[in-house]
């Protein structure tokens, strides 16, 4: 057994739970997990570039605006390349930054898991007693006209209110280099955004979501 996570000196007994693993086209291996080293659950990632023999630094994934005071749990990871560049890493997770109202967010790293961009919601966060939990993430890739790489980002999760639970799915398309910044609303115009919700075990289909306009 090879230890992937690194307990910092100030939290030697912190729990690391619920890992997810993905292997990049490059052969690099990525593992994400929820981690209590900061006193609550956060999402961390580590990479092995030698078939799992050794693992690099543990990096923080999300941009939790609550100063890391709320819980992010149940991560799922997927990896693709971008026209021969660095591994592009995607992580989805269940996020409790709004207490008692979990949502699903996805973030991407363009530098092999060292830094991550904005946390992108699968839909506009809703109010009331509804919830979104237990995400599963997969990313496909294809090349268009020999130069433009497109990533299809697929996310499924459990959603409901009270005792009712259903399975939902959505997708986003990410291009390298970016084709246009017009498809995604602020502040995701330079990233990616998701294209409505489909209820997998039923017939509900949602329209594309829209966020507030650019304040500038």
Short mmCIF file of C-alpha atoms in Angstrom, two decimals:
data_model
loop_
_atom_site.label_atom_id
_atom_site.label_comp_id
_atom_site.label_asym_id
_atom_site.label_seq_id
_atom_site.Cartn_x
_atom_site.Cartn_y
_atom_site.Cartn_z
CA UNK A 1 0.00 0.00 0.00
CA UNK A 2 1.27 3.48 -0.91
CA UNK A 3 0.06 6.53 1.03
CA UNK A 4 -1.39 9.20 -1.25
CA UNK A 5 -2.53 11.91 1.18
CA UNK A 6 -0.15 13.84 3.41
CA UNK A 7 -1.24 14.79 6.93
CA UNK A 8 0.12 18.26 7.79
CA UNK A 9 1.95 18.65 11.12
CA UNK A 10 -0.94 20.62 12.67
CA UNK A 11 -3.48 17.86 11.84
CA UNK A 12 -1.64 14.51 12.06
CA UNK A 13 -4.81 12.53 12.78
CA UNK A 14 -7.16 14.18 10.26
CA UNK A 15 -9.37 11.79 8.28
CA UNK A 16 -9.14 11.52 4.49
CA UNK A 17 -12.26 9.89 3.01
CA UNK A 18 -14.19 8.98 -0.16
CA UNK A 19 -11.41 8.84 -2.79
CA UNK A 20 -11.96 8.94 -6.55
CA UNK A 21 -9.29 8.02 -9.12
CA UNK A 22 -8.64 8.76 -12.81
CA UNK A 23 -5.81 7.96 -15.24
CA UNK A 24 -4.91 10.61 -17.82
CA UNK A 25 -4.08 9.83 -21.47
CA UNK A 26 -0.52 10.82 -20.47
CA UNK A 27 -0.42 7.95 -17.97
CA UNK A 28 -0.44 10.25 -14.93
CA UNK A 29 -2.70 9.07 -12.10
CA UNK A 30 -4.92 11.46 -10.13
CA UNK A 31 -6.69 10.84 -6.82
CA UNK A 32 -9.12 13.24 -5.12
CA UNK A 33 -10.67 12.88 -1.66
CA UNK A 34 -12.42 14.78 1.12
CA UNK A 35 -10.03 15.87 3.86
CA UNK A 36 -10.49 17.14 7.44
CA UNK A 37 -7.04 18.69 7.88
CA UNK A 38 -8.60 22.18 8.13
CA UNK A 39 -11.17 21.15 10.74
CA UNK A 40 -13.96 20.61 8.19
CA UNK A 41 -14.28 18.62 4.95
CA UNK A 42 -12.39 20.05 1.97
CA UNK A 43 -11.42 18.53 -1.39
CA UNK A 44 -7.76 17.74 -2.11
CA UNK A 45 -5.94 16.17 -5.06
CA UNK A 46 -2.62 14.43 -5.62
CA UNK A 47 -0.82 13.21 -8.76
CA UNK A 48 1.55 10.36 -9.49
CA UNK A 49 3.73 10.62 -12.59
CA UNK A 50 5.42 7.23 -12.18
CA UNK A 51 2.61 4.70 -12.16
CA UNK A 52 1.70 5.21 -8.51
CA UNK A 53 5.16 4.53 -7.07
CA UNK A 54 5.29 8.00 -5.51
CA UNK A 55 2.79 10.84 -5.11
CA UNK A 56 3.29 14.58 -5.26
CA UNK A 57 1.98 17.42 -3.13
CA UNK A 58 -1.64 17.59 -1.95
CA UNK A 59 -3.43 20.56 -3.55
CA UNK A 60 -6.65 22.29 -2.46
CA UNK A 61 -9.34 22.13 -5.17
CA UNK A 62 -12.29 24.46 -4.51
CA UNK A 63 -12.76 28.24 -4.22
CA UNK A 64 -15.13 27.93 -1.20
CA UNK A 65 -16.02 31.58 -0.45
CA UNK A 66 -16.66 30.87 3.23
CA UNK A 67 -12.95 30.76 4.09
CA UNK A 68 -13.05 26.97 3.98
CA UNK A 69 -15.57 26.90 6.84
CA UNK A 70 -18.19 24.78 5.06
CA UNK A 71 -17.99 21.17 3.91
CA UNK A 72 -17.16 19.88 0.44
CA UNK A 73 -17.55 16.09 0.18
CA UNK A 74 -17.94 13.10 -2.16
CA UNK A 75 -15.58 14.17 -4.98
CA UNK A 76 -15.34 12.61 -8.43
CA UNK A 77 -12.39 13.19 -10.82
CA UNK A 78 -11.86 12.86 -14.59
CA UNK A 79 -8.86 13.80 -16.76
CA UNK A 80 -8.21 14.56 -20.42
CA UNK A 81 -5.44 16.22 -22.42
CA UNK A 82 -5.61 19.40 -24.47
CA UNK A 83 -3.78 19.15 -27.78
CA UNK A 84 -0.59 17.73 -26.30
CA UNK A 85 -0.39 20.17 -23.39
CA UNK A 86 -0.67 19.62 -19.66
CA UNK A 87 -3.33 17.27 -18.27
CA UNK A 88 -6.71 19.00 -17.86
CA UNK A 89 -8.28 17.79 -14.62
CA UNK A 90 -11.97 18.10 -13.73
CA UNK A 91 -13.35 17.55 -10.22
CA UNK A 92 -17.02 17.45 -9.19
CA UNK A 93 -18.18 17.43 -5.58
CA UNK A 94 -21.12 17.87 -3.23
CA UNK A 95 -20.90 21.32 -1.63
CA UNK A 96 -22.43 22.52 1.66
CA UNK A 97 -21.35 26.17 1.50
CA UNK A 98 -25.04 27.01 1.96
CA UNK A 99 -25.94 25.15 5.19
CA UNK A 100 -28.59 22.42 4.86
CA UNK A 101 -28.75 22.91 1.10
CA UNK A 102 -26.07 20.93 -0.81
CA UNK A 103 -25.27 21.68 -4.46
CA UNK A 104 -22.99 20.13 -7.09
CA UNK A 105 -20.00 22.11 -8.35
CA UNK A 106 -17.27 21.33 -10.90
CA UNK A 107 -13.82 22.93 -11.23
CA UNK A 108 -11.07 22.48 -13.80
CA UNK A 109 -7.30 22.59 -13.58
CA UNK A 110 -5.21 23.44 -16.64
CA UNK A 111 -1.88 22.64 -14.96
CA UNK A 112 -2.24 19.03 -13.88
CA UNK A 113 -4.09 19.62 -10.62
CA UNK A 114 -1.83 22.29 -9.10
CA UNK A 115 -4.35 25.15 -9.37
CA UNK A 116 -8.08 25.22 -10.15
CA UNK A 117 -10.41 27.78 -11.70
CA UNK A 118 -13.88 28.88 -10.66
CA UNK A 119 -16.33 26.50 -9.02
CA UNK A 120 -19.04 26.04 -11.68
CA UNK A 121 -22.53 24.95 -10.49
CA UNK A 122 -24.42 22.33 -12.49
CA UNK A 123 -27.47 24.61 -12.22
CA UNK A 124 -28.49 27.82 -10.48
CA UNK A 125 -28.40 27.00 -6.74
CA UNK A 126 -31.98 26.62 -5.54
CA UNK A 127 -33.66 27.61 -2.30
CA UNK A 128 -35.83 25.66 0.10
CA UNK A 129 -35.38 22.03 1.07
CA UNK A 130 -34.14 20.61 -2.25
CA UNK A 131 -30.69 19.08 -2.46
CA UNK A 132 -28.11 17.77 -4.94
CA UNK A 133 -25.64 15.15 -3.70
CA UNK A 134 -23.36 12.22 -4.70
CA UNK A 135 -21.96 13.44 -8.06
CA UNK A 136 -20.37 11.18 -10.65
CA UNK A 137 -18.18 12.78 -13.34
CA UNK A 138 -16.85 11.65 -16.72
CA UNK A 139 -15.12 13.59 -19.52
CA UNK A 140 -14.80 12.59 -23.17
CA UNK A 141 -12.50 14.22 -25.72
CA UNK A 142 -12.28 14.60 -29.48
CA UNK A 143 -10.30 16.78 -31.89
CA UNK A 144 -11.98 18.98 -34.48
CA UNK A 145 -10.18 19.91 -37.73
CA UNK A 146 -6.87 18.71 -36.35
CA UNK A 147 -6.38 21.55 -33.87
CA UNK A 148 -9.37 22.29 -31.64
CA UNK A 149 -9.84 19.87 -28.76
CA UNK A 150 -13.34 19.57 -27.28
CA UNK A 151 -14.10 18.09 -23.88
CA UNK A 152 -17.61 16.77 -23.16
CA UNK A 153 -18.09 17.10 -19.39
CA UNK A 154 -20.84 14.81 -18.07
CA UNK A 155 -22.16 14.92 -14.50
CA UNK A 156 -24.85 12.78 -12.84
CA UNK A 157 -26.12 13.15 -9.28
CA UNK A 158 -28.95 12.45 -6.84
CA UNK A 159 -31.47 15.28 -6.45
CA UNK A 160 -34.66 15.68 -4.48
CA UNK A 161 -36.58 17.26 -1.63
CA UNK A 162 -37.59 15.61 1.60
CA UNK A 163 -37.78 11.84 1.07
CA UNK A 164 -38.03 12.08 -2.73
CA UNK A 165 -34.85 11.41 -4.73
CA UNK A 166 -34.21 11.15 -8.47
CA UNK A 167 -31.15 10.93 -10.71
CA UNK A 168 -30.24 13.89 -12.93
CA UNK A 169 -27.65 14.48 -15.63
CA UNK A 170 -26.15 17.46 -17.39
CA UNK A 171 -23.23 18.23 -19.67
CA UNK A 172 -20.92 21.04 -20.74
CA UNK A 173 -18.57 21.48 -23.70
CA UNK A 174 -15.10 22.93 -23.12
CA UNK A 175 -12.85 23.82 -26.07
CA UNK A 176 -9.10 24.32 -26.35
CA UNK A 177 -8.36 26.94 -27.53
CA UNK A 178 -11.67 28.64 -26.60
CA UNK A 179 -13.96 29.16 -29.60
CA UNK A 180 -16.16 31.88 -28.10
CA UNK A 181 -16.96 33.52 -24.79
CA UNK A 182 -20.58 34.18 -25.73
CA UNK A 183 -22.11 30.85 -24.69
CA UNK A 184 -21.48 31.08 -20.95
CA UNK A 185 -22.71 33.89 -18.71
CA UNK A 186 -20.53 35.96 -16.41
CA UNK A 187 -18.35 34.97 -14.61
CA UNK A 188 -17.90 31.73 -16.59
CA UNK A 189 -17.41 33.24 -20.04
CA UNK A 190 -13.77 32.13 -20.08
CA UNK A 191 -14.47 28.73 -18.58
CA UNK A 192 -17.47 26.46 -19.22
CA UNK A 193 -21.11 26.19 -18.14
CA UNK A 194 -23.73 23.47 -18.12
CA UNK A 195 -26.63 23.00 -20.52
CA UNK A 196 -29.79 22.37 -18.51
CA UNK A 197 -30.87 19.31 -16.53
CA UNK A 198 -32.29 16.00 -17.66
CA UNK A 199 -34.03 13.66 -15.24
CA UNK A 200 -32.54 10.26 -16.02
CA UNK A 201 -35.36 8.22 -14.46
CA UNK A 202 -38.18 10.35 -15.88
CA UNK A 203 -39.08 12.98 -18.46
CA UNK A 204 -38.12 16.30 -16.87
CA UNK A 205 -35.86 18.49 -19.05
CA UNK A 206 -34.79 21.93 -17.85
CA UNK A 207 -33.82 24.92 -19.98
CA UNK A 208 -30.31 26.35 -19.97
CA UNK A 209 -29.57 28.33 -16.85
CA UNK A 210 -28.53 31.97 -16.83
CA UNK A 211 -26.59 33.82 -14.16
CA UNK A 212 -26.68 37.54 -13.32
CA UNK A 213 -25.13 39.79 -16.00
CA UNK A 214 -21.60 41.08 -15.79
CA UNK A 215 -21.69 43.89 -13.18
CA UNK A 216 -19.22 45.87 -15.25
#
